Coordinates of C-alpha atoms in Angstrom, one line a residue:
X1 CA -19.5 -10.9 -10.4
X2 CA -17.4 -13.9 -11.1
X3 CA -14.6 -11.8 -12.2
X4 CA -14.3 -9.9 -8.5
X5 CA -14.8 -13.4 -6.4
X6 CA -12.0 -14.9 -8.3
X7 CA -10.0 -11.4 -7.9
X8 CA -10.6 -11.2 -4.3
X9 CA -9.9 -15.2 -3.6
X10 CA -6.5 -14.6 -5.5
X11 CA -5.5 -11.4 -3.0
X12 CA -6.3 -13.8 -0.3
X13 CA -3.7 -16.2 -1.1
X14 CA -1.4 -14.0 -2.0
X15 CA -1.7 -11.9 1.3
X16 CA -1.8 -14.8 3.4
X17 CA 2.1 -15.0 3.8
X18 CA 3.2 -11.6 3.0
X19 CA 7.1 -11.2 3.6
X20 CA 6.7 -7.8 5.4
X21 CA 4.6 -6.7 8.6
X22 CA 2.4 -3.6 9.5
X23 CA 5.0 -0.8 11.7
X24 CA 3.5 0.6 14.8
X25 CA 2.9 4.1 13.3
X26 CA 3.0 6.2 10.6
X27 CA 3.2 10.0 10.3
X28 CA 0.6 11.1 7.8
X29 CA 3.0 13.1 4.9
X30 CA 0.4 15.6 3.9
X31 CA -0.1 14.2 0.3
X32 CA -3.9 13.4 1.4
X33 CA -4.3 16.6 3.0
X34 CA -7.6 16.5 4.9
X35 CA -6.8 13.4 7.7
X36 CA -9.5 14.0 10.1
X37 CA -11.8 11.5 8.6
X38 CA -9.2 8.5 9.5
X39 CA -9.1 6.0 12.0
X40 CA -7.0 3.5 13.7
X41 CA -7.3 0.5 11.4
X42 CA -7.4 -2.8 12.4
X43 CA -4.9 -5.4 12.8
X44 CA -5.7 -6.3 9.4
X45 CA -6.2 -3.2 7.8
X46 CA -3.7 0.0 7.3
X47 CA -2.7 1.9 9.8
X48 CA -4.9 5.0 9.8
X49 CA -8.1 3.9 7.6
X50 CA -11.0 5.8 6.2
X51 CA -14.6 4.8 4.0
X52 CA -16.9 6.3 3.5
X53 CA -20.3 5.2 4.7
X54 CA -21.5 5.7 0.7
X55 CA -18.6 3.9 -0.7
X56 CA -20.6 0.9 -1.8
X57 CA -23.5 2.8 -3.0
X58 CA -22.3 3.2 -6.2
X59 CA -21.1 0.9 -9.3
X60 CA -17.5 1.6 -10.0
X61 CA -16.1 -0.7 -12.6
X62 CA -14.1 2.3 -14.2
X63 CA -10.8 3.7 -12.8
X64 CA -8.9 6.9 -13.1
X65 CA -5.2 6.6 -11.6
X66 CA -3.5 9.5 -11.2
X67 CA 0.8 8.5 -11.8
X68 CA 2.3 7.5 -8.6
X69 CA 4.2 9.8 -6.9
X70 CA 6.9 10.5 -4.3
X71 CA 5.9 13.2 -1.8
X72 CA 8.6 14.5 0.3
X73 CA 6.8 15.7 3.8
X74 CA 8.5 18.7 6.1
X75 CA 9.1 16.4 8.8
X76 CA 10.3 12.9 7.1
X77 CA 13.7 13.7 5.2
X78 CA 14.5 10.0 4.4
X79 CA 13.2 10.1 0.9
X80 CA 15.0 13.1 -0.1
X81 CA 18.6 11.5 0.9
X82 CA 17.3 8.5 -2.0
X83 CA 19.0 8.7 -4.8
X84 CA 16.5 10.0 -7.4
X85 CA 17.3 6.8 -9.9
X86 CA 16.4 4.2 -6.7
X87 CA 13.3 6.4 -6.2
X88 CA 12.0 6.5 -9.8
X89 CA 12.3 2.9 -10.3
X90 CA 10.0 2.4 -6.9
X91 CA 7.2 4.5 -7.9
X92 CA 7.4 2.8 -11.6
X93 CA 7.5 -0.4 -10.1
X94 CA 4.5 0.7 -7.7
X95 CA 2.5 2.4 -10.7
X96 CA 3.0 -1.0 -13.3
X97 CA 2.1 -3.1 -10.1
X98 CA -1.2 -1.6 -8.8
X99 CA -2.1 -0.6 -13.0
X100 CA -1.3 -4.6 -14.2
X101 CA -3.7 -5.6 -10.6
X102 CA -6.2 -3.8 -11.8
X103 CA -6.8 -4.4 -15.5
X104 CA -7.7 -7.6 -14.5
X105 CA -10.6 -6.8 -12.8
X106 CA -11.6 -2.9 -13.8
X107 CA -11.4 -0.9 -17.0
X108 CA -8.6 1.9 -17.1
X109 CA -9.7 4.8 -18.4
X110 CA -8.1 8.5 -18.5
X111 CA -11.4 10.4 -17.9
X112 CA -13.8 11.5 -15.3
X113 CA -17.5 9.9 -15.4
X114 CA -19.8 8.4 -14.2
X115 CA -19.0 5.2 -12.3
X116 CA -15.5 6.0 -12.4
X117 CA -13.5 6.2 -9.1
X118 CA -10.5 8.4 -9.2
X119 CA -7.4 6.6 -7.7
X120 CA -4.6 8.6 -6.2
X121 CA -1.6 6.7 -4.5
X122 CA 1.9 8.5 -3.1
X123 CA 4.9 6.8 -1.5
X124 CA 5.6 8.6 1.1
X125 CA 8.5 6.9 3.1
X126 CA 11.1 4.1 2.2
X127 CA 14.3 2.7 4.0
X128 CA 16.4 0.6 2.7
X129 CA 18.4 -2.7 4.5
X130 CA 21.7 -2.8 5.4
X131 CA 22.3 -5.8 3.5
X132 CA 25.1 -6.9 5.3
X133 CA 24.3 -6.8 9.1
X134 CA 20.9 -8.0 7.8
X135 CA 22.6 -11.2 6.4
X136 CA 24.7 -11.6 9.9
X137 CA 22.0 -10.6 12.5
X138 CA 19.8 -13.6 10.2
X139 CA 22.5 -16.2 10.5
X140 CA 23.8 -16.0 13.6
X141 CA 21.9 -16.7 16.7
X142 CA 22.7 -14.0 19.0
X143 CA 21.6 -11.7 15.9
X144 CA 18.5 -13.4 15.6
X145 CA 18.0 -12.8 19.4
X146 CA 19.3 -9.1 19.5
X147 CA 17.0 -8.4 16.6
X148 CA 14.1 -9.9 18.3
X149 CA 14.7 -7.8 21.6
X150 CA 14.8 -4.7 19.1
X151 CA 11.5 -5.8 17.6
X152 CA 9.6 -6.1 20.6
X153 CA 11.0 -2.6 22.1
X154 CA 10.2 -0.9 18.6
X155 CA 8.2 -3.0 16.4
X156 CA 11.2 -3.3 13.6
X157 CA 13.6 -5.9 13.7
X158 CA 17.6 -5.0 12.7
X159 CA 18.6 -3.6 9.5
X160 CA 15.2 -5.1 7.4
X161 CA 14.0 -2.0 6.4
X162 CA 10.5 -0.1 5.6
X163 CA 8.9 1.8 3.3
X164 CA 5.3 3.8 3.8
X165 CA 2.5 4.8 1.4
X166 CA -0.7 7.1 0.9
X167 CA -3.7 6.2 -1.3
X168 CA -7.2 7.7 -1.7
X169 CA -10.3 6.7 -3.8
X170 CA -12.7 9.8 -5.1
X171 CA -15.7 9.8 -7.1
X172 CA -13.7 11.6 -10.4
X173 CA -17.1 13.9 -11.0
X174 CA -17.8 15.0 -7.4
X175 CA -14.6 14.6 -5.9
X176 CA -15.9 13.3 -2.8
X177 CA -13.7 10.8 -0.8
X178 CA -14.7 6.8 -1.0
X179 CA -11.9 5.7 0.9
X180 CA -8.3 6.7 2.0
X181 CA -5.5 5.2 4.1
X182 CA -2.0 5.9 5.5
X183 CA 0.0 3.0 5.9
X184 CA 4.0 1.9 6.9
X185 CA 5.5 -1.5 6.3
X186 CA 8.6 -3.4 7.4
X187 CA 10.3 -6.3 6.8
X188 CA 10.4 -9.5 8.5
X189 CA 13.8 -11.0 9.5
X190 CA 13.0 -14.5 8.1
X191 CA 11.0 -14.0 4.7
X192 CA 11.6 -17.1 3.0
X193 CA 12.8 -15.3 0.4
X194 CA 16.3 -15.7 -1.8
X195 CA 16.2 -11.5 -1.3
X196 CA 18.6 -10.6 1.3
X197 CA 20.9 -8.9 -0.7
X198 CA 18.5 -6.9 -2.3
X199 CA 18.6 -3.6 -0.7
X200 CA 15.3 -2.4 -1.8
X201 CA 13.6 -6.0 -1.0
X202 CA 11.4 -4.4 1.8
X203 CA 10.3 -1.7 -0.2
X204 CA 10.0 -4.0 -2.9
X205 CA 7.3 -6.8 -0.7
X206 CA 5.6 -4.0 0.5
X207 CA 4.7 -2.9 -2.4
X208 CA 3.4 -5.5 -3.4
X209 CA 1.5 -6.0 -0.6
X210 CA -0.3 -2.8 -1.1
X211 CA -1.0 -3.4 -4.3
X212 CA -3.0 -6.5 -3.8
X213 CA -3.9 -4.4 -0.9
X214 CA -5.5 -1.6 -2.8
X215 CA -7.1 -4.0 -5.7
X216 CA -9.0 -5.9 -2.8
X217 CA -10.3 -2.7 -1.9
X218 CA -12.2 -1.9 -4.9
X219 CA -13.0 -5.1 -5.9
X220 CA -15.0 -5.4 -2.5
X221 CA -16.6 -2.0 -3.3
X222 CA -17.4 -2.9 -6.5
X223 CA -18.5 -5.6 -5.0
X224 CA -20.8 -4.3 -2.7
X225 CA -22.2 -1.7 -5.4
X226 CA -23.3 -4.7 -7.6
X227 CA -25.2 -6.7 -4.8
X228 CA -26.7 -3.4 -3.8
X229 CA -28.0 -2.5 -7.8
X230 CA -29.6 -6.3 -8.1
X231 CA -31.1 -6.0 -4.7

């Protein structure tokens, strides 16, 4: 029990000033396949979000993680113009990130059983920045303000960025769904970050947003399915 607090007061920090922002939309890829189940999320909470009204019924202390992968959808070709080296180093960095999150809190394990929550997580859209009109739209005034006026007409400022992502927990015996959620992120203009000339550093923040993202999830479920066994 002390273990999850502590886990879930560190996300909170950590989440608290995140260097990238929630996009209006996202177009589910297909990599969850059934999406009738999700919602609008809150302004706190991905953009299309599912749980299941069981979730916290159960002690899950065990996870399964599938490998992270890349799914291409019909209708979003910007992955597939990546080059494949830029794309394998995101999902590895998405894969060691979420994996090293988790070990802190959960035990990994390789097999279905009981309390054991399959994890499956796909990155299904990324972006990079133009690092160059990025830089000049930041420093100059009449950047800042064009980028603004860009912002507010499509919710992304100029040249930041964005990347989107996929993730589902299942119960590895039954398969049935605990959660799922669809999500896109992009990148503020001002991150206070030493980044800018990073390509990838959208893709790379929100990342690591949704990694703390998706360890606060189960941590609150497993969470919940502790108070719920003592009661």
């Amino acid at each position: 029990m002390r273990r999850f607090m502590a886990g879930l007061l560190a996300i909170a920090l950590l989440t608290g000033c995140a260097s990238t922002y929630r996009a209006r939309k996202a177009t589910p890829s297909g990599f969850l396949g059934d999406y009738s189940q999700l919602k609008k999320g809150d302004k706190d909470q991905e953009l299309l979000i599912y749980v299941s009204p069981r979730a916290g019924t159960n002690k899950y202390e065990k996870i399964m993680m599938d490998p992270v992968r890349i799914y291409v959808s019909e209708t979003n070709s910007r992955l597939s113009k990546i080059p494949k080296e830029d794309l394998q180093r995101m999902v590895n960095y998405l894969d060691s990130t979420v994996r090293a999150l988790l070990k802190e809190s959960f035990t990994m394990v390789d097999q279905p059983g009981p309390g054991v929550m399959q994890l499956r997580i796909a990155l299904t859209d990324a972006q990079t920045a133009n690092r160059a009109l990025d830089t000049v739209s930041t420093l100059l005034p009449i950047g800042l303000a064009v980028s603004e006026l860009r912002n507010l007409a499509t919710g992304s400022h100029t040249a930041v960025g964005s990347a989107g992502i996929e993730y589902e927990g299942l119960d590895s015996l039954t398969h049935k769904r605990l959660f799922a959620a669809v999500d896109r992120r992009v990148g503020r203009k001002v991150t206070g970050k030493l980044d800018k000339f990073d390509k990838w550093h959208t893709a790379n923040d929100a990342i690591d947003y949704w990694a703390s993202k998706i360890h606060q999830r189960l941590l609150e479920q497993a969470l919940e399915g502790n108070l719920k066994l003592e009661n």
